Amino acid sequence: MYTRRKFFRDSLIGGILAGNADFWLKNAPYLSKPDKDALPVAIATWGPNVKATAAAWEVLAAGGRALDAVEAGTRVPEADPEDTSVGYGGFPDRDGHVTLDACIMDEFGNAGSVSFLEHIMHPISVARLVMEKTPHVMLSGEGALQFALERGFKQENLLTDTARAAWEEWKMKAEYKPKINVERHDTIGMVAIDMKHRIAGACTTSGMAFKMRGRVGDSPILGAGMFVDNEVGGAAATGLGEMVLRTLGSFLVVEEMRRGAHPQKAVETAVKRIARKYPEQSKENQVGFIALDKKGRHGAFGIHQGFNYALYQRGENKVFEAGSLLGK
Ligand code: GLY
């Protein structure tokens, strides 16, 4: 007998195959028609990245694609020599090499990533070309550099005098100890939704200062440093990558939203999970998440106080303090 249950199942499959957005809006419990004014929107980890959300907004306000917005946004700190944790000017590893990690994801679930990339100012744009121009998702080290050079990127010295001086000073003691909220910025993770409800995410970093040579953090790993699912929303992480890698934190946030959680609840769940699993490391290290759901609602939360974020929505670009698990 063709029961109501089978009818619903077949309709659901039909809806999925047809990619019918209205169908999803009616039938998926975690979706509803977005508040029209909530979109477009761009969110980024850390207050100084208001410059990044401003660049993303230019694309979004002109009716552009979220993917272009997150690429344009994250290129801002990548090129900023004052930002010592992303791209040009990033602090080097313990041997004095600036090594970069980045990933990007579009509304179709396509993804690209580079890790342990040297000498290229815009790893996020290399990651995008990995996504668009290769059959792969991730390129690393020498191979990523070779690919970038073949695609016309310029080979550059990314170690600034400031970063070199910080490294020289670090070498005096050579203590391998990350600091919480150093200069109140770290990795940039960004999620945006455009006027056509397309969602994209990007994440880029020079990683932990004075790390071991070859160390790769969470930022280029899809599901760890960043993850988006166009049916649900997106999330990105900042802080000590090792703790995010072990928990696939951004994926966890998106899956919590898929189960119906508000983005704020979803980021709190991920932070609490990390703190419960790694209580000792959590005392000394920061991890923070930002999240956006398809309705344009957002969340942000860190283990420790001091994590902030930039949000461009309803024509206003603002910095907000995120809540924290451990408070003052
Ligand atoms: N979250 C950046 C890193 O740990 O490399």
mmCIF file of C-alpha atoms and ligand atoms in Angstrom:
data_model
loop_
_atom_site.group_PDB
_atom_site.id
_atom_site.type_symbol
_atom_site.label_atom_id
_atom_site.label_comp_id
_atom_site.label_asym_id
_atom_site.label_seq_id
_atom_site.Cartn_x
_atom_site.Cartn_y
_atom_site.Cartn_z
ATOM 1 C CA MET A 1 0.000 0.000 0.000
ATOM 2 C CA TYR A 2 1.252 3.520 -0.801
ATOM 3 C CA THR A 3 1.020 4.989 2.684
ATOM 4 C CA ARG A 4 1.225 8.628 3.781
ATOM 5 C CA ARG A 5 4.634 7.790 5.212
ATOM 6 C CA LYS A 6 5.900 6.526 1.842
ATOM 7 C CA PHE A 7 4.378 9.536 0.113
ATOM 8 C CA PHE A 8 6.270 11.838 2.488
ATOM 9 C CA ARG A 9 9.497 9.874 2.009
ATOM 10 C CA ASP A 10 9.194 9.981 -1.809
ATOM 11 C CA SER A 11 8.319 13.667 -1.764
ATOM 12 C CA LEU A 12 11.290 14.349 0.471
ATOM 13 C CA ILE A 13 13.617 12.511 -1.901
ATOM 14 C CA GLY A 14 12.003 14.339 -4.830
ATOM 15 C CA GLY A 15 12.501 17.636 -3.059
ATOM 16 C CA ILE A 16 16.141 16.846 -2.400
ATOM 17 C CA LEU A 17 16.778 15.753 -5.972
ATOM 18 C CA ALA A 18 15.027 18.787 -7.374
ATOM 19 C CA GLY A 19 16.997 21.067 -5.013
ATOM 20 C CA ASN A 20 13.695 22.792 -4.353
ATOM 21 C CA ALA A 21 14.304 25.512 -1.760
ATOM 22 C CA ASP A 22 10.598 26.104 -1.039
ATOM 23 C CA PHE A 23 10.135 22.426 -0.410
ATOM 24 C CA TRP A 24 12.925 22.495 2.134
ATOM 25 C CA LEU A 25 11.586 25.601 3.794
ATOM 26 C CA LYS A 26 8.260 23.834 4.403
ATOM 27 C CA ASN A 27 9.575 20.417 5.400
ATOM 28 C CA ALA A 28 12.894 20.734 7.205
ATOM 29 C CA PRO A 29 12.230 21.626 10.843
ATOM 30 C CA TYR A 30 15.420 23.653 11.228
ATOM 31 C CA LEU A 31 14.545 25.967 8.366
ATOM 32 C CA SER A 32 11.998 28.682 7.981
ATOM 33 C CA LYS A 33 11.814 31.615 5.640
ATOM 34 C CA PRO A 34 14.601 33.966 6.691
ATOM 35 C CA ASP A 35 13.761 37.387 8.088
ATOM 36 C CA LYS A 36 14.268 39.447 4.939
ATOM 37 C CA ASP A 37 16.222 42.165 6.756
ATOM 38 C CA ALA A 38 18.638 39.656 8.321
ATOM 39 C CA LEU A 39 20.286 39.042 4.944
ATOM 40 C CA PRO A 40 22.836 39.668 3.666
ATOM 41 C CA VAL A 41 25.127 39.155 6.613
ATOM 42 C CA ALA A 42 28.813 38.550 7.298
ATOM 43 C CA ILE A 43 30.396 37.499 10.579
ATOM 44 C CA ALA A 44 34.101 37.141 11.381
ATOM 45 C CA THR A 45 36.178 36.125 14.369
ATOM 46 C CA TRP A 46 37.870 39.017 16.248
ATOM 47 C CA GLY A 47 37.040 42.707 16.409
ATOM 48 C CA PRO A 48 39.846 44.048 14.187
ATOM 49 C CA ASN A 49 38.266 42.053 11.393
ATOM 50 C CA VAL A 50 35.592 44.750 10.993
ATOM 51 C CA LYS A 51 37.818 45.676 8.049
ATOM 52 C CA ALA A 52 37.249 42.192 6.672
ATOM 53 C CA THR A 53 33.462 42.252 7.178
ATOM 54 C CA ALA A 54 33.440 45.690 5.485
ATOM 55 C CA ALA A 55 35.148 44.195 2.421
ATOM 56 C CA ALA A 56 32.731 41.278 2.450
ATOM 57 C CA TRP A 57 29.775 43.661 2.749
ATOM 58 C CA GLU A 58 30.806 45.532 -0.404
ATOM 59 C CA VAL A 59 30.305 42.302 -2.332
ATOM 60 C CA LEU A 60 27.094 41.346 -0.524
ATOM 61 C CA ALA A 61 25.452 44.774 -0.745
ATOM 62 C CA ALA A 62 26.069 44.813 -4.493
ATOM 63 C CA GLY A 63 24.111 41.556 -4.784
ATOM 64 C CA GLY A 64 27.263 39.424 -5.063
ATOM 65 C CA ARG A 65 27.886 35.842 -4.095
ATOM 66 C CA ALA A 66 28.725 34.864 -0.505
ATOM 67 C CA LEU A 67 31.759 32.946 -1.761
ATOM 68 C CA ASP A 68 33.220 36.113 -3.300
ATOM 69 C CA ALA A 69 32.394 38.015 -0.105
ATOM 70 C CA VAL A 70 34.252 35.661 2.238
ATOM 71 C CA GLU A 71 37.249 35.545 -0.089
ATOM 72 C CA ALA A 72 37.372 39.354 -0.355
ATOM 73 C CA GLY A 73 36.928 39.678 3.412
ATOM 74 C CA THR A 74 39.623 37.256 4.491
ATOM 75 C CA ARG A 75 42.129 38.705 2.016
ATOM 76 C CA VAL A 76 42.142 41.901 4.125
ATOM 77 C CA PRO A 77 44.012 40.527 7.179
ATOM 78 C CA GLU A 78 46.079 38.280 4.895
ATOM 79 C CA ALA A 79 47.630 41.406 3.353
ATOM 80 C CA ASP A 80 47.856 43.375 6.619
ATOM 81 C CA PRO A 81 51.431 43.412 8.010
ATOM 82 C CA GLU A 82 50.047 44.555 11.399
ATOM 83 C CA ASP A 83 48.082 41.333 11.791
ATOM 84 C CA THR A 84 50.623 38.926 13.228
ATOM 85 C CA SER A 85 48.482 35.801 13.066
ATOM 86 C CA VAL A 86 47.305 35.778 9.435
ATOM 87 C CA GLY A 87 49.190 35.882 6.106
ATOM 88 C CA TYR A 88 51.823 38.611 5.529
ATOM 89 C CA GLY A 89 53.293 39.664 8.869
ATOM 90 C CA GLY A 90 52.223 36.438 10.572
ATOM 91 C CA PHE A 91 54.576 35.142 13.262
ATOM 92 C CA PRO A 92 56.833 32.389 11.934
ATOM 93 C CA ASP A 93 57.410 28.860 13.137
ATOM 94 C CA ARG A 94 60.288 28.140 15.535
ATOM 95 C CA ASP A 95 62.698 27.957 12.585
ATOM 96 C CA GLY A 96 61.688 31.371 11.274
ATOM 97 C CA HIS A 97 59.407 30.299 8.395
ATOM 98 C CA VAL A 98 55.938 31.819 7.911
ATOM 99 C CA THR A 99 53.675 28.895 7.004
ATOM 100 C CA LEU A 100 50.014 29.395 6.173
ATOM 101 C CA ASP A 101 46.793 27.365 6.350
ATOM 102 C CA ALA A 102 43.422 28.218 4.770
ATOM 103 C CA CYS A 103 40.154 26.705 3.609
ATOM 104 C CA ILE A 104 37.024 27.850 1.801
ATOM 105 C CA MET A 105 33.608 26.316 1.151
ATOM 106 C CA ASP A 106 30.700 27.340 -1.084
ATOM 107 C CA GLU A 107 26.937 26.922 -1.108
ATOM 108 C CA PHE A 108 27.126 23.656 -3.058
ATOM 109 C CA GLY A 109 29.388 21.991 -0.507
ATOM 110 C CA ASN A 110 32.447 22.399 -2.741
ATOM 111 C CA ALA A 111 35.595 22.952 -0.738
ATOM 112 C CA GLY A 112 39.257 23.816 -1.176
ATOM 113 C CA SER A 113 42.133 23.981 1.237
ATOM 114 C CA VAL A 114 45.864 24.594 1.515
ATOM 115 C CA SER A 115 48.148 23.810 4.409
ATOM 116 C CA PHE A 116 51.807 24.426 5.243
ATOM 117 C CA LEU A 117 51.959 26.897 2.344
ATOM 118 C CA GLU A 118 54.899 29.318 2.268
ATOM 119 C CA HIS A 119 55.666 32.564 0.385
ATOM 120 C CA ILE A 120 52.125 33.290 -0.872
ATOM 121 C CA MET A 121 50.271 36.271 0.552
ATOM 122 C CA HIS A 122 46.749 35.043 -0.175
ATOM 123 C CA PRO A 123 46.366 31.383 0.750
ATOM 124 C CA ILE A 124 42.563 31.791 0.745
ATOM 125 C CA SER A 125 42.622 32.513 -2.993
ATOM 126 C CA VAL A 126 44.872 29.502 -3.590
ATOM 127 C CA ALA A 127 42.394 27.385 -1.593
ATOM 128 C CA ARG A 128 39.583 28.672 -3.801
ATOM 129 C CA LEU A 129 41.489 27.644 -6.933
ATOM 130 C CA VAL A 130 42.163 24.196 -5.454
ATOM 131 C CA MET A 131 38.371 23.947 -5.103
ATOM 132 C CA GLU A 132 37.568 25.280 -8.558
ATOM 133 C CA LYS A 133 40.442 24.108 -10.741
ATOM 134 C CA THR A 134 41.579 20.747 -9.377
ATOM 135 C CA PRO A 135 39.869 17.395 -8.715
ATOM 136 C CA HIS A 136 41.161 17.620 -5.115
ATOM 137 C CA VAL A 137 40.154 19.333 -1.895
ATOM 138 C CA MET A 138 43.496 19.929 -0.234
ATOM 139 C CA LEU A 139 47.059 20.696 -1.332
ATOM 140 C CA SER A 140 49.933 20.970 1.090
ATOM 141 C CA GLY A 141 53.489 22.317 1.388
ATOM 142 C CA GLU A 142 55.667 22.233 -1.729
ATOM 143 C CA GLY A 143 52.772 20.982 -3.865
ATOM 144 C CA ALA A 144 50.519 23.823 -2.770
ATOM 145 C CA LEU A 145 53.296 26.332 -3.515
ATOM 146 C CA GLN A 146 53.949 24.795 -6.934
ATOM 147 C CA PHE A 147 50.226 24.983 -7.740
ATOM 148 C CA ALA A 148 50.030 28.612 -6.601
ATOM 149 C CA LEU A 149 53.046 29.626 -8.705
ATOM 150 C CA GLU A 150 51.658 27.802 -11.743
ATOM 151 C CA ARG A 151 48.419 29.771 -11.268
ATOM 152 C CA GLY A 152 50.300 33.087 -11.302
ATOM 153 C CA PHE A 153 50.633 33.894 -7.608
ATOM 154 C CA LYS A 154 53.773 35.829 -6.705
ATOM 155 C CA GLN A 155 56.451 34.286 -4.459
ATOM 156 C CA GLU A 156 57.090 36.744 -1.615
ATOM 157 C CA ASN A 157 58.904 37.099 1.674
ATOM 158 C CA LEU A 158 56.117 37.168 4.275
ATOM 159 C CA LEU A 159 58.347 37.632 7.323
ATOM 160 C CA THR A 160 58.158 41.289 8.361
ATOM 161 C CA ASP A 161 60.753 43.006 10.557
ATOM 162 C CA THR A 162 58.261 43.038 13.447
ATOM 163 C CA ALA A 163 57.587 39.311 13.162
ATOM 164 C CA ARG A 164 61.314 38.579 12.844
ATOM 165 C CA ALA A 165 62.025 40.651 15.986
ATOM 166 C CA ALA A 166 59.310 38.786 17.926
ATOM 167 C CA TRP A 167 60.824 35.494 16.796
ATOM 168 C CA GLU A 168 64.345 36.581 17.793
ATOM 169 C CA GLU A 169 63.007 37.507 21.226
ATOM 170 C CA TRP A 170 61.103 34.227 21.546
ATOM 171 C CA LYS A 171 64.295 32.300 20.760
ATOM 172 C CA MET A 172 65.967 33.682 23.912
ATOM 173 C CA LYS A 173 63.717 31.462 26.032
ATOM 174 C CA ALA A 174 62.190 29.259 23.308
ATOM 175 C CA GLU A 175 59.166 28.510 25.496
ATOM 176 C CA TYR A 176 56.467 26.694 23.580
ATOM 177 C CA LYS A 177 53.453 28.255 25.208
ATOM 178 C CA PRO A 178 50.450 29.729 23.401
ATOM 179 C CA LYS A 179 48.857 32.745 25.066
ATOM 180 C CA ILE A 180 45.147 33.335 25.441
ATOM 181 C CA ASN A 181 43.716 36.080 23.180
ATOM 182 C CA VAL A 182 47.161 37.350 22.164
ATOM 183 C CA GLU A 183 46.536 40.905 20.954
ATOM 184 C CA ARG A 184 42.850 39.929 20.798
ATOM 185 C CA HIS A 185 43.086 38.410 17.386
ATOM 186 C CA ASP A 186 44.088 35.131 15.873
ATOM 187 C CA THR A 187 42.826 33.175 12.926
ATOM 188 C CA ILE A 188 40.143 34.836 10.841
ATOM 189 C CA GLY A 189 37.123 32.616 10.268
ATOM 190 C CA MET A 190 34.276 34.157 8.306
ATOM 191 C CA VAL A 191 30.772 33.047 7.312
ATOM 192 C CA ALA A 192 28.449 35.026 5.021
ATOM 193 C CA ILE A 193 25.007 34.692 3.499
ATOM 194 C CA ASP A 194 24.114 36.674 0.400
ATOM 195 C CA MET A 195 20.820 38.089 -0.826
ATOM 196 C CA LYS A 196 20.076 34.856 -2.670
ATOM 197 C CA HIS A 197 20.447 32.921 0.597
ATOM 198 C CA ARG A 198 23.714 31.338 -0.524
ATOM 199 C CA ILE A 199 26.107 30.609 2.314
ATOM 200 C CA ALA A 200 29.899 30.379 2.224
ATOM 201 C CA GLY A 201 32.760 30.237 4.694
ATOM 202 C CA ALA A 202 36.499 30.913 4.752
ATOM 203 C CA CYS A 203 39.258 30.544 7.288
ATOM 204 C CA THR A 204 42.907 31.626 7.061
ATOM 205 C CA THR A 205 45.839 31.817 9.469
ATOM 206 C CA SER A 206 49.572 31.691 9.981
ATOM 207 C CA GLY A 207 48.779 29.329 12.842
ATOM 208 C CA MET A 208 50.279 29.126 16.267
ATOM 209 C CA ALA A 209 53.271 31.435 16.698
ATOM 210 C CA PHE A 210 56.628 29.608 16.914
ATOM 211 C CA LYS A 211 55.043 26.223 16.225
ATOM 212 C CA MET A 212 57.097 23.206 15.211
ATOM 213 C CA ARG A 213 58.029 23.177 11.545
ATOM 214 C CA GLY A 214 55.357 21.266 9.635
ATOM 215 C CA ARG A 215 52.656 21.809 12.267
ATOM 216 C CA VAL A 216 49.211 22.252 10.730
ATOM 217 C CA GLY A 217 46.302 23.468 12.846
ATOM 218 C CA ASP A 218 42.540 23.320 12.538
ATOM 219 C CA SER A 219 42.142 26.157 10.048
ATOM 220 C CA PRO A 220 42.618 24.269 6.750
ATOM 221 C CA ILE A 221 40.672 21.224 7.958
ATOM 222 C CA LEU A 222 37.049 21.253 6.845
ATOM 223 C CA GLY A 223 34.767 20.593 9.773
ATOM 224 C CA ALA A 224 37.439 21.731 12.236
ATOM 225 C CA GLY A 225 38.398 25.328 11.393
ATOM 226 C CA MET A 226 35.309 25.994 9.296
ATOM 227 C CA PHE A 227 32.266 24.249 7.879
ATOM 228 C CA VAL A 228 29.140 25.340 6.032
ATOM 229 C CA ASP A 229 26.074 23.476 4.858
ATOM 230 C CA ASN A 230 23.726 25.517 2.719
ATOM 231 C CA GLU A 231 20.690 23.771 4.215
ATOM 232 C CA VAL A 232 21.646 24.749 7.750
ATOM 233 C CA GLY A 233 24.304 27.430 8.282
ATOM 234 C CA GLY A 234 28.007 27.715 8.935
ATOM 235 C CA ALA A 235 30.607 27.992 11.669
ATOM 236 C CA ALA A 236 34.279 28.864 12.101
ATOM 237 C CA ALA A 237 36.792 28.464 14.891
ATOM 238 C CA THR A 238 39.681 30.382 16.380
ATOM 239 C CA GLY A 239 42.137 29.607 19.144
ATOM 240 C CA LEU A 240 44.258 26.570 19.854
ATOM 241 C CA GLY A 241 43.838 24.433 16.749
ATOM 242 C CA GLU A 242 44.766 21.170 18.437
ATOM 243 C CA MET A 243 41.638 21.291 20.626
ATOM 244 C CA VAL A 244 39.406 22.116 17.651
ATOM 245 C CA LEU A 245 40.982 19.400 15.498
ATOM 246 C CA ARG A 246 40.280 16.719 18.069
ATOM 247 C CA THR A 247 36.605 17.645 18.271
ATOM 248 C CA LEU A 248 35.823 18.782 14.690
ATOM 249 C CA GLY A 249 34.303 21.803 16.375
ATOM 250 C CA SER A 250 32.851 23.655 13.385
ATOM 251 C CA PHE A 251 31.138 20.524 12.118
ATOM 252 C CA LEU A 252 29.725 19.967 15.584
ATOM 253 C CA VAL A 253 28.283 23.507 15.631
ATOM 254 C CA VAL A 254 26.605 23.040 12.242
ATOM 255 C CA GLU A 255 25.199 19.653 13.248
ATOM 256 C CA GLU A 256 23.773 21.163 16.442
ATOM 257 C CA MET A 257 22.029 23.805 14.321
ATOM 258 C CA ARG A 258 20.742 21.051 12.021
ATOM 259 C CA ARG A 259 19.146 19.477 15.097
ATOM 260 C CA GLY A 260 17.326 22.735 15.689
ATOM 261 C CA ALA A 261 19.660 24.597 18.053
ATOM 262 C CA HIS A 262 19.929 28.373 17.850
ATOM 263 C CA PRO A 263 23.476 29.323 16.678
ATOM 264 C CA GLN A 264 24.258 30.681 20.158
ATOM 265 C CA LYS A 265 23.303 27.382 21.797
ATOM 266 C CA ALA A 266 25.245 25.492 19.126
ATOM 267 C CA VAL A 267 28.525 27.362 19.760
ATOM 268 C CA GLU A 268 28.067 26.973 23.523
ATOM 269 C CA THR A 269 27.637 23.217 23.093
ATOM 270 C CA ALA A 270 30.887 22.998 21.114
ATOM 271 C CA VAL A 271 32.872 25.065 23.632
ATOM 272 C CA LYS A 272 31.493 23.027 26.554
ATOM 273 C CA ARG A 273 32.364 19.786 24.772
ATOM 274 C CA ILE A 274 35.972 20.940 24.327
ATOM 275 C CA ALA A 275 36.265 22.142 27.921
ATOM 276 C CA ARG A 276 34.821 18.870 29.234
ATOM 277 C CA LYS A 277 37.147 16.714 27.145
ATOM 278 C CA TYR A 278 40.292 18.796 27.685
ATOM 279 C CA PRO A 279 39.900 20.489 31.075
ATOM 280 C CA GLU A 280 43.620 21.030 31.672
ATOM 281 C CA GLN A 281 44.347 22.505 28.228
ATOM 282 C CA SER A 282 41.210 24.634 28.513
ATOM 283 C CA LYS A 283 42.619 26.418 31.566
ATOM 284 C CA GLU A 284 45.553 27.747 29.551
ATOM 285 C CA ASN A 285 44.142 28.099 26.046
ATOM 286 C CA GLN A 286 41.385 29.884 24.215
ATOM 287 C CA VAL A 287 38.982 28.387 21.678
ATOM 288 C CA GLY A 288 36.130 30.410 20.216
ATOM 289 C CA PHE A 289 33.452 29.816 17.600
ATOM 290 C CA ILE A 290 31.222 32.004 15.478
ATOM 291 C CA ALA A 291 28.113 30.662 13.751
ATOM 292 C CA LEU A 292 25.362 31.797 11.412
ATOM 293 C CA ASP A 293 22.197 29.920 10.590
ATOM 294 C CA LYS A 294 20.224 30.206 7.361
ATOM 295 C CA LYS A 295 17.836 32.699 8.941
ATOM 296 C CA GLY A 296 20.764 35.055 9.524
ATOM 297 C CA ARG A 297 20.786 34.466 13.278
ATOM 298 C CA HIS A 298 24.246 34.300 14.818
ATOM 299 C CA GLY A 299 26.142 33.020 17.820
ATOM 300 C CA ALA A 300 29.632 33.448 19.300
ATOM 301 C CA PHE A 301 31.245 31.915 22.365
ATOM 302 C CA GLY A 302 34.709 31.229 23.765
ATOM 303 C CA ILE A 303 36.255 29.292 26.613
ATOM 304 C CA HIS A 304 37.746 32.472 28.085
ATOM 305 C CA GLN A 305 36.663 36.078 28.212
ATOM 306 C CA GLY A 306 38.131 38.390 25.600
ATOM 307 C CA PHE A 307 36.919 36.699 22.434
ATOM 308 C CA ASN A 308 35.103 39.192 20.235
ATOM 309 C CA TYR A 309 33.747 39.222 16.713
ATOM 310 C CA ALA A 310 32.668 41.502 13.870
ATOM 311 C CA LEU A 311 29.155 41.387 12.454
ATOM 312 C CA TYR A 312 27.916 43.301 9.401
ATOM 313 C CA GLN A 313 24.138 43.094 9.226
ATOM 314 C CA ARG A 314 21.264 45.473 8.448
ATOM 315 C CA GLY A 315 23.798 47.965 7.082
ATOM 316 C CA GLU A 316 25.801 48.194 10.320
ATOM 317 C CA ASN A 317 29.315 46.910 10.942
ATOM 318 C CA LYS A 318 29.858 46.319 14.667
ATOM 319 C CA VAL A 319 32.162 44.565 17.102
ATOM 320 C CA PHE A 320 30.606 42.471 19.901
ATOM 321 C CA GLU A 321 32.072 40.712 22.909
ATOM 322 C CA ALA A 322 31.291 37.015 22.855
ATOM 323 C CA GLY A 323 30.102 35.184 25.943
ATOM 324 C CA SER A 324 32.525 32.821 27.626
ATOM 325 C CA LEU A 325 32.411 29.618 29.605
ATOM 326 C CA LEU A 326 34.937 30.526 32.281
ATOM 327 C CA GLY A 327 33.954 34.160 32.707
ATOM 328 C CA LYS A 328 36.316 36.545 34.477
HETATM 329 N N1 GLY B 1 43.487 28.296 15.092
HETATM 330 C C1 GLY B 1 44.679 28.420 14.391
HETATM 331 C C2 GLY B 1 45.685 27.397 14.694
HETATM 332 O O1 GLY B 1 45.701 26.810 15.748
HETATM 333 O O2 GLY B 1 46.516 27.175 13.841
#
